JSON list of C-alpha atoms in Angstrom, two decimals:
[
{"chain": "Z", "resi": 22, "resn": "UNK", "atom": "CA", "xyz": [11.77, 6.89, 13.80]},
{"chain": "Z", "resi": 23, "resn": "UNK", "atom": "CA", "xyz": [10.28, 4.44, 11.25]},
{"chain": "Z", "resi": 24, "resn": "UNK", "atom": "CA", "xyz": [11.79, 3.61, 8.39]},
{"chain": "Z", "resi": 25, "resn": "UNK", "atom": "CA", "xyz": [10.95, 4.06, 4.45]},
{"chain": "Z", "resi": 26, "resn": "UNK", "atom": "CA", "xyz": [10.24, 0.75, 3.21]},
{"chain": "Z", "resi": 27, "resn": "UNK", "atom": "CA", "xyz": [10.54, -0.68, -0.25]},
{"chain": "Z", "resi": 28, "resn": "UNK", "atom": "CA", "xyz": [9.59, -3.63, -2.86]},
{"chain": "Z", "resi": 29, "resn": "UNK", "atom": "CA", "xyz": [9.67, -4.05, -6.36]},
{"chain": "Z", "resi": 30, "resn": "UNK", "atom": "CA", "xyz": [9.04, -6.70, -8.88]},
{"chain": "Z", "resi": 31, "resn": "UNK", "atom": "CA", "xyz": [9.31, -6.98, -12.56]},
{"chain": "Z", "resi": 32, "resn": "UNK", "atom": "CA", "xyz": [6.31, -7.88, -14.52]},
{"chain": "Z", "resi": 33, "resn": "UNK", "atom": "CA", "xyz": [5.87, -9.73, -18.15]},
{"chain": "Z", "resi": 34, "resn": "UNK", "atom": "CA", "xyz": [2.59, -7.69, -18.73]},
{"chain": "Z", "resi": 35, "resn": "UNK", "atom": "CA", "xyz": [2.02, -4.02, -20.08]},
{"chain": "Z", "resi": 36, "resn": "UNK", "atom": "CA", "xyz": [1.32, -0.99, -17.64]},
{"chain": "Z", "resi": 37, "resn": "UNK", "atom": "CA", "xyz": [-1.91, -0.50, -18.81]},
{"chain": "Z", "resi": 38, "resn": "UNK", "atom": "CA", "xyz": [-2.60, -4.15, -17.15]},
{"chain": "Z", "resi": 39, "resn": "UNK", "atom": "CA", "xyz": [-0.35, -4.03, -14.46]},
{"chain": "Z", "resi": 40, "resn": "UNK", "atom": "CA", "xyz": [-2.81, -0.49, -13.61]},
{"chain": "Z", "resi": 41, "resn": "UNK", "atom": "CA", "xyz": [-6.07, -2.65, -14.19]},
{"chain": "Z", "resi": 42, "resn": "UNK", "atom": "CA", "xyz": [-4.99, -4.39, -11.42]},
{"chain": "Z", "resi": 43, "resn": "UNK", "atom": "CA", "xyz": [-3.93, -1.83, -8.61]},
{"chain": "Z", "resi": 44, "resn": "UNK", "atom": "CA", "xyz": [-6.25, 0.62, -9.67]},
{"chain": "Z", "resi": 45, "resn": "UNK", "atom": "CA", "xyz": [-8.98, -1.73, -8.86]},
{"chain": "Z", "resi": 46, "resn": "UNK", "atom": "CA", "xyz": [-9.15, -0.71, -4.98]},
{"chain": "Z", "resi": 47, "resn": "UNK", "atom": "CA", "xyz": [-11.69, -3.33, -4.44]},
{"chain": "Z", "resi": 48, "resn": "UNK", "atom": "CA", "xyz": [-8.86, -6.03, -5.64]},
{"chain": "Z", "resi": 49, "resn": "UNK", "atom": "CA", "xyz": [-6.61, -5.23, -2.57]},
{"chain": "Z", "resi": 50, "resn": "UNK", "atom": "CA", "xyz": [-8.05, -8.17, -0.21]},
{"chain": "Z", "resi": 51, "resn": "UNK", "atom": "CA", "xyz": [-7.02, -10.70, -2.63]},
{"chain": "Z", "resi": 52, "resn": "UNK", "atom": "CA", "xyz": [-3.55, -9.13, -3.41]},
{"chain": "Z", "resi": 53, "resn": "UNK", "atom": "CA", "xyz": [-2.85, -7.92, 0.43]},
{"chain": "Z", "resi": 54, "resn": "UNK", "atom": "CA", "xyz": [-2.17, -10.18, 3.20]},
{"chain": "Z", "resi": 55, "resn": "UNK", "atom": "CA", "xyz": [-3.17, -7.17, 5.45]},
{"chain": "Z", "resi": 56, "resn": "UNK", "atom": "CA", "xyz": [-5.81, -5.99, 3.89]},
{"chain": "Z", "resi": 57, "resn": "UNK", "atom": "CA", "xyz": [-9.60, -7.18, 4.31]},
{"chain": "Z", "resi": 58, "resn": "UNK", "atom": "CA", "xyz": [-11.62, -4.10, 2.25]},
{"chain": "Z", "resi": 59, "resn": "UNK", "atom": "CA", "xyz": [-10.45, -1.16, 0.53]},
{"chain": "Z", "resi": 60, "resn": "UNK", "atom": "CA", "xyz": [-13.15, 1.15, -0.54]},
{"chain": "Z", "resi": 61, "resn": "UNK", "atom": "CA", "xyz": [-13.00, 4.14, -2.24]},
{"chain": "Z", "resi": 62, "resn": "UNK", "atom": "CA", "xyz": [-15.76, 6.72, -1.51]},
{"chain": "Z", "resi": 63, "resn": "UNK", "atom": "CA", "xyz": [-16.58, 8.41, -4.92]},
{"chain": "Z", "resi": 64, "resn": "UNK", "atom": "CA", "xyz": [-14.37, 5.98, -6.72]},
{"chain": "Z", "resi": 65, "resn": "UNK", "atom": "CA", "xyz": [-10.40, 5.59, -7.35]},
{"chain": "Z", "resi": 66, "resn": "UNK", "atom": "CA", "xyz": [-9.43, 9.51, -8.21]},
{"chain": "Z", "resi": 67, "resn": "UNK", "atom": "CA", "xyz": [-7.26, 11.79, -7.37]},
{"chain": "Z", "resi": 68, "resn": "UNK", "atom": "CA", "xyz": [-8.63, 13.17, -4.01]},
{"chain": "Z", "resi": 69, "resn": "UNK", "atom": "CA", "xyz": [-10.52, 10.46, -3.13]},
{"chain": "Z", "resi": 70, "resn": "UNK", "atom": "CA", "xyz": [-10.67, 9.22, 0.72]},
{"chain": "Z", "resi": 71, "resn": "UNK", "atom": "CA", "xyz": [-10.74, 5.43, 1.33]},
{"chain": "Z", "resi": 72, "resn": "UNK", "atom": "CA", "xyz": [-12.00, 3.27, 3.97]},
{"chain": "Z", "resi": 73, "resn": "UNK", "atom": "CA", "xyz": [-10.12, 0.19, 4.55]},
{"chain": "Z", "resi": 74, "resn": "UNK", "atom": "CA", "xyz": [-10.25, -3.05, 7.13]},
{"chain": "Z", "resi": 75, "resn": "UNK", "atom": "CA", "xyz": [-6.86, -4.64, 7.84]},
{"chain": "Z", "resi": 76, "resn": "UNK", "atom": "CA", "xyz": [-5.27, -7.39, 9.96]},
{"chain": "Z", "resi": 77, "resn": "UNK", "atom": "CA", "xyz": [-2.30, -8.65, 10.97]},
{"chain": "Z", "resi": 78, "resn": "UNK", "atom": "CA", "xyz": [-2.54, -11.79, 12.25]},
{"chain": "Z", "resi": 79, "resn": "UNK", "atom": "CA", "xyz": [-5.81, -12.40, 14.17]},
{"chain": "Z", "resi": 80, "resn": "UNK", "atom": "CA", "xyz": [-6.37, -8.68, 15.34]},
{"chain": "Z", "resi": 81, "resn": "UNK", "atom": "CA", "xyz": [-8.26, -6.73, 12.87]},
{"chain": "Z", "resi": 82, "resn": "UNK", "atom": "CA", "xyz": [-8.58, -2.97, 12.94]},
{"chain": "Z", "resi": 83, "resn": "UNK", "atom": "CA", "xyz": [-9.65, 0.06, 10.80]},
{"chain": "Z", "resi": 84, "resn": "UNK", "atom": "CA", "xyz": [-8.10, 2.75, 8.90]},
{"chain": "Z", "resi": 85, "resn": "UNK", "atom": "CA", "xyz": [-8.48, 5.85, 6.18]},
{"chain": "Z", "resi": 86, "resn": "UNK", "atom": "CA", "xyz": [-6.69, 7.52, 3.63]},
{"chain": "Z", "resi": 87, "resn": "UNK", "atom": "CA", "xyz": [-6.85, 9.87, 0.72]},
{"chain": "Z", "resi": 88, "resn": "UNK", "atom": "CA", "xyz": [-5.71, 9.24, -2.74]},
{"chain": "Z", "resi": 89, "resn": "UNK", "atom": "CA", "xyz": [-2.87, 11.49, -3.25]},
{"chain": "Z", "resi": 90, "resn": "UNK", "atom": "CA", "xyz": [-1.68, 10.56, -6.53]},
{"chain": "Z", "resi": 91, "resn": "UNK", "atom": "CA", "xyz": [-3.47, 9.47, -9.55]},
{"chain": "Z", "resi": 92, "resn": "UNK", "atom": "CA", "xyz": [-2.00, 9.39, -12.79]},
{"chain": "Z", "resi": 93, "resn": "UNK", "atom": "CA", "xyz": [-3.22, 6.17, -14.94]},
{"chain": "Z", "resi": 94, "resn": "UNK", "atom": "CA", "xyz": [-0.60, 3.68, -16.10]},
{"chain": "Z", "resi": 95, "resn": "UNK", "atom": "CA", "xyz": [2.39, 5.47, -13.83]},
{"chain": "Z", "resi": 96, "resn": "UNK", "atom": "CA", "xyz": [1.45, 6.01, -10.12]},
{"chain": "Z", "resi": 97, "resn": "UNK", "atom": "CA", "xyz": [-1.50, 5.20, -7.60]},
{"chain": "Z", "resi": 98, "resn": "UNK", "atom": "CA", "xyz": [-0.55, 6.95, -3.43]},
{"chain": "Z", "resi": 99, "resn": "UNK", "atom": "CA", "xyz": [-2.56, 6.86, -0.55]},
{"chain": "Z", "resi": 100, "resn": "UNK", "atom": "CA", "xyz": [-2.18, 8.72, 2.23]},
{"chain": "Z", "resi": 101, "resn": "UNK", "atom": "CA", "xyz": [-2.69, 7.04, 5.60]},
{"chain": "Z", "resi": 102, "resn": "UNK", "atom": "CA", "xyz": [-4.58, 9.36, 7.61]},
{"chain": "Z", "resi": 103, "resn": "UNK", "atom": "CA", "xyz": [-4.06, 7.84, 11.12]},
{"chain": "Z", "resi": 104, "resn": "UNK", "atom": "CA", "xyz": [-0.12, 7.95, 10.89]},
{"chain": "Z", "resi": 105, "resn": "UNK", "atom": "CA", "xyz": [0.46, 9.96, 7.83]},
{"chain": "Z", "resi": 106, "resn": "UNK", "atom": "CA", "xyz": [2.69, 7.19, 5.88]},
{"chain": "Z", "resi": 107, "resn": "UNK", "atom": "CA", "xyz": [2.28, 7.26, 2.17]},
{"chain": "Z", "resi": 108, "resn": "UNK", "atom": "CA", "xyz": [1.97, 3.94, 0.27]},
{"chain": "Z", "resi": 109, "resn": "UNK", "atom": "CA", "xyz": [3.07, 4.41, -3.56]},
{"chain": "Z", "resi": 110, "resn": "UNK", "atom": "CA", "xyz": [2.72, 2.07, -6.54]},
{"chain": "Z", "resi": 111, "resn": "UNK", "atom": "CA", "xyz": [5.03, 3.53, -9.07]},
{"chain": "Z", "resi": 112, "resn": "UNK", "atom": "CA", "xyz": [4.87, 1.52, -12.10]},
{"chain": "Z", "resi": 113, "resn": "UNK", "atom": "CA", "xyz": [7.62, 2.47, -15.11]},
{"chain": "Z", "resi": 114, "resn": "UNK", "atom": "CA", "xyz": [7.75, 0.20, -18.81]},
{"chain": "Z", "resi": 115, "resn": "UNK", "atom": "CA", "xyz": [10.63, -2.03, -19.28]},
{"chain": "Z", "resi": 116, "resn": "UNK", "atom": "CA", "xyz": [11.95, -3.90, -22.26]},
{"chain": "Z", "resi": 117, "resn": "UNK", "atom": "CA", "xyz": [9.85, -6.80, -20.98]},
{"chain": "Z", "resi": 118, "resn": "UNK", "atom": "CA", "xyz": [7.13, -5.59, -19.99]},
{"chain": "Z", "resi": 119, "resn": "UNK", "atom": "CA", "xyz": [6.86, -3.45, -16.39]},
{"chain": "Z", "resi": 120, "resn": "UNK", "atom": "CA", "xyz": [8.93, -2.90, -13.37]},
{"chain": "Z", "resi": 121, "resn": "UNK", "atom": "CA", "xyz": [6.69, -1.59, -9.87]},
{"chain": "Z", "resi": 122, "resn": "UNK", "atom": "CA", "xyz": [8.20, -0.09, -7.01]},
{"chain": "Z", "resi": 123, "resn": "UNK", "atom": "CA", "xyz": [5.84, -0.27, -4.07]},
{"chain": "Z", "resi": 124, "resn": "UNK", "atom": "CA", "xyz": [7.20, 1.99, -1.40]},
{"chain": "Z", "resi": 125, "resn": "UNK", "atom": "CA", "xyz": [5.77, 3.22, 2.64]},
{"chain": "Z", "resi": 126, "resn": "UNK", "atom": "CA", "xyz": [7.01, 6.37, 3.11]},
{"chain": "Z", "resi": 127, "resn": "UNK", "atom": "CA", "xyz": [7.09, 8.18, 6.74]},
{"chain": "Z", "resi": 128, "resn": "UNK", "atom": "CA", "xyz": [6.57, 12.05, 6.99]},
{"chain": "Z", "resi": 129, "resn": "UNK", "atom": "CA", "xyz": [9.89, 13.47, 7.48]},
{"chain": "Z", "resi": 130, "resn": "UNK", "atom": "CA", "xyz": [8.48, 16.24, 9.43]},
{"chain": "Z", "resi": 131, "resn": "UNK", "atom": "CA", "xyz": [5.97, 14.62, 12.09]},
{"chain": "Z", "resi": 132, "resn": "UNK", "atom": "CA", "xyz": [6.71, 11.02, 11.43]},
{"chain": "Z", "resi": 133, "resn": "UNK", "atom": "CA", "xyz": [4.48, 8.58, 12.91]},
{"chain": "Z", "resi": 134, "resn": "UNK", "atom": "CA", "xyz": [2.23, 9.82, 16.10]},
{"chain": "Z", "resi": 135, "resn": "UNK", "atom": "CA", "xyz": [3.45, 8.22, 19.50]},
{"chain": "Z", "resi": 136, "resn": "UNK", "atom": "CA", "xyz": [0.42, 6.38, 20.53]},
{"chain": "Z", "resi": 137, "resn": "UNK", "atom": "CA", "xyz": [0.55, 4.72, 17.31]},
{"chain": "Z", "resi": 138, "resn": "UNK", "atom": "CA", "xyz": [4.34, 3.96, 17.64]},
{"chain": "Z", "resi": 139, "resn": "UNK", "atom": "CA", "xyz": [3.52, 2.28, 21.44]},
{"chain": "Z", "resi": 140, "resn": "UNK", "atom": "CA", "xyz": [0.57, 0.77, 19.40]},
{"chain": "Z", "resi": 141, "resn": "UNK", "atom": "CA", "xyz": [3.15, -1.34, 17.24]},
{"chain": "Z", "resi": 142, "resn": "UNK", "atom": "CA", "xyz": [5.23, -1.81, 20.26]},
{"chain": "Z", "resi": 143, "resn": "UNK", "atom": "CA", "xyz": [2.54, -3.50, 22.63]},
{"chain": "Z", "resi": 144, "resn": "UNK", "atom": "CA", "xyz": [0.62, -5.11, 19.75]},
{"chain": "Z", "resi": 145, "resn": "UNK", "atom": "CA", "xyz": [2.19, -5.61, 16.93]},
{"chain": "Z", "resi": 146, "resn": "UNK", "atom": "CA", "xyz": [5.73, -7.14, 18.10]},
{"chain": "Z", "resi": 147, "resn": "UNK", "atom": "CA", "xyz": [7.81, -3.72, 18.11]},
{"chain": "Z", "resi": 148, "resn": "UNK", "atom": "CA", "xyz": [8.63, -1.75, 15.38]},
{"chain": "Z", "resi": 149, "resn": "UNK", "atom": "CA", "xyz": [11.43, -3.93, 13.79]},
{"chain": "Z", "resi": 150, "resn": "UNK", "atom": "CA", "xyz": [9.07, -6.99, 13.71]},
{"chain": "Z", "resi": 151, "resn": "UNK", "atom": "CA", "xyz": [6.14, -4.77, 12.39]},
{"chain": "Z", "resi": 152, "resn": "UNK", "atom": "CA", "xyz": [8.57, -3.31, 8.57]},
{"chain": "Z", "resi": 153, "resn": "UNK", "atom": "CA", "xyz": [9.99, -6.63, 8.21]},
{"chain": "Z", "resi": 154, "resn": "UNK", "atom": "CA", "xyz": [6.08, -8.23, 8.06]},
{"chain": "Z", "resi": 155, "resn": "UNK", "atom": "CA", "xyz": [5.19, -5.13, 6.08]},
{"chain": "Z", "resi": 156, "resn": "UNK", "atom": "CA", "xyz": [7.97, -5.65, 3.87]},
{"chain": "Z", "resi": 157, "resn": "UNK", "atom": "CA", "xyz": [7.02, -9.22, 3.63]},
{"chain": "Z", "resi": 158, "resn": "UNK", "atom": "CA", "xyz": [3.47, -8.30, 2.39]},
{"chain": "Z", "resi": 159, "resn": "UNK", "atom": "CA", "xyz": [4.57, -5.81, 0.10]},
{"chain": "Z", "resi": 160, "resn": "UNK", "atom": "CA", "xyz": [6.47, -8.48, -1.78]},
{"chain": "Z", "resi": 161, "resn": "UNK", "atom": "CA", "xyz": [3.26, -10.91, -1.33]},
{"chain": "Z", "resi": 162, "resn": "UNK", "atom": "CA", "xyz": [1.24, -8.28, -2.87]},
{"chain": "Z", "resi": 163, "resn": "UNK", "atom": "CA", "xyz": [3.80, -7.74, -5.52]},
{"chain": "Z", "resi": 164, "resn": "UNK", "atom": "CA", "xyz": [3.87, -11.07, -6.85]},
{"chain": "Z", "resi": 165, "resn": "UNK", "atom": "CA", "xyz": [-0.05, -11.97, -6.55]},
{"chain": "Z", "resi": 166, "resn": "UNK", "atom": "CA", "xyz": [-0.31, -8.76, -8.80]},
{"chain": "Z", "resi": 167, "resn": "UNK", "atom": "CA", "xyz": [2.68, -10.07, -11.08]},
{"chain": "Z", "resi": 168, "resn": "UNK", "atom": "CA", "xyz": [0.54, -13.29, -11.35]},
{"chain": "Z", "resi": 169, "resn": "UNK", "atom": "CA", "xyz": [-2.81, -11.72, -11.94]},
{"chain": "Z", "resi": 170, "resn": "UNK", "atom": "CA", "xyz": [-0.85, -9.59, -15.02]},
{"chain": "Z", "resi": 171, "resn": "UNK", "atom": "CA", "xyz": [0.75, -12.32, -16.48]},
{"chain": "Z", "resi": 172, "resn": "UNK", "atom": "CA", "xyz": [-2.27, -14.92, -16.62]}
]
């Protein structure tokens, strides 16, 4: 089964920045490492479906998702619709400005669909290989957004 994965970093900016920036879906190629387009059809609400071009390394592929929670200043989730993982940007004021906890979460009921899982396997280096360079993006998305918020 895959595992929940998580990243956070502290930021020296106010929420209502720190949301500027991940709110703005059309922002992700320049914050993502794995991300080439992020659109959202209708806009960035609650509800809203996605389409989205990513890579990893030189193989490029599509997915979808839906826009599962919404609530300016605190939280932006996407559901994946191809393997059901939600990605979460939970953002909550510090003393200093914001903390944001960027988490993948796996359905604890279906988790992710077989073919997908051999996908990662044949592809994408196996399924160890595959969190840790998710987990490594997370944290390079994390800090290009800490540096866009604090310039």
């Amino acid at each position: 089964m895959p595992n929940n994965l998580e990243a956070s970093i502290d930021i020296a900016a106010a929420p209502e920045k720190v949301w500027s920036i991940l709110a703005d879906l059309r922002r992700m190629p320049e914050l993502s490492p794995t991300t080439l387009k992020m659109i959202a059809v209708g806009g960035v609400r609650d509800g809203a479906y996605t389409v989205n071009l990513n890579k990893v390394g030189w193989k490029v592929y599509p997915t979808t998702s839906r826009i599962v929670s919404y609530e300016p200043n605190k939280s932006l989730a996407f559901r994946m619709n191809e393997n059901r993982t939600v990605w979460r940007y939970e953002l909550e004021l510090t003393a200093t400005g914001t903390r944001v906890v960027e988490t993948r979460t796996v359905d604890p009921v279906k988790g992710v669909p077989a073919w997908l899982r051999g996908t990662i396997k044949i592809a994408l280096g196996g399924e160890e290989k595959f969190e840790a360079d998710l987990v490594a993006g997370m944290n390079e998305t994390l800090s290009k957004v800490k540096a866009a918020a604090e310039h």
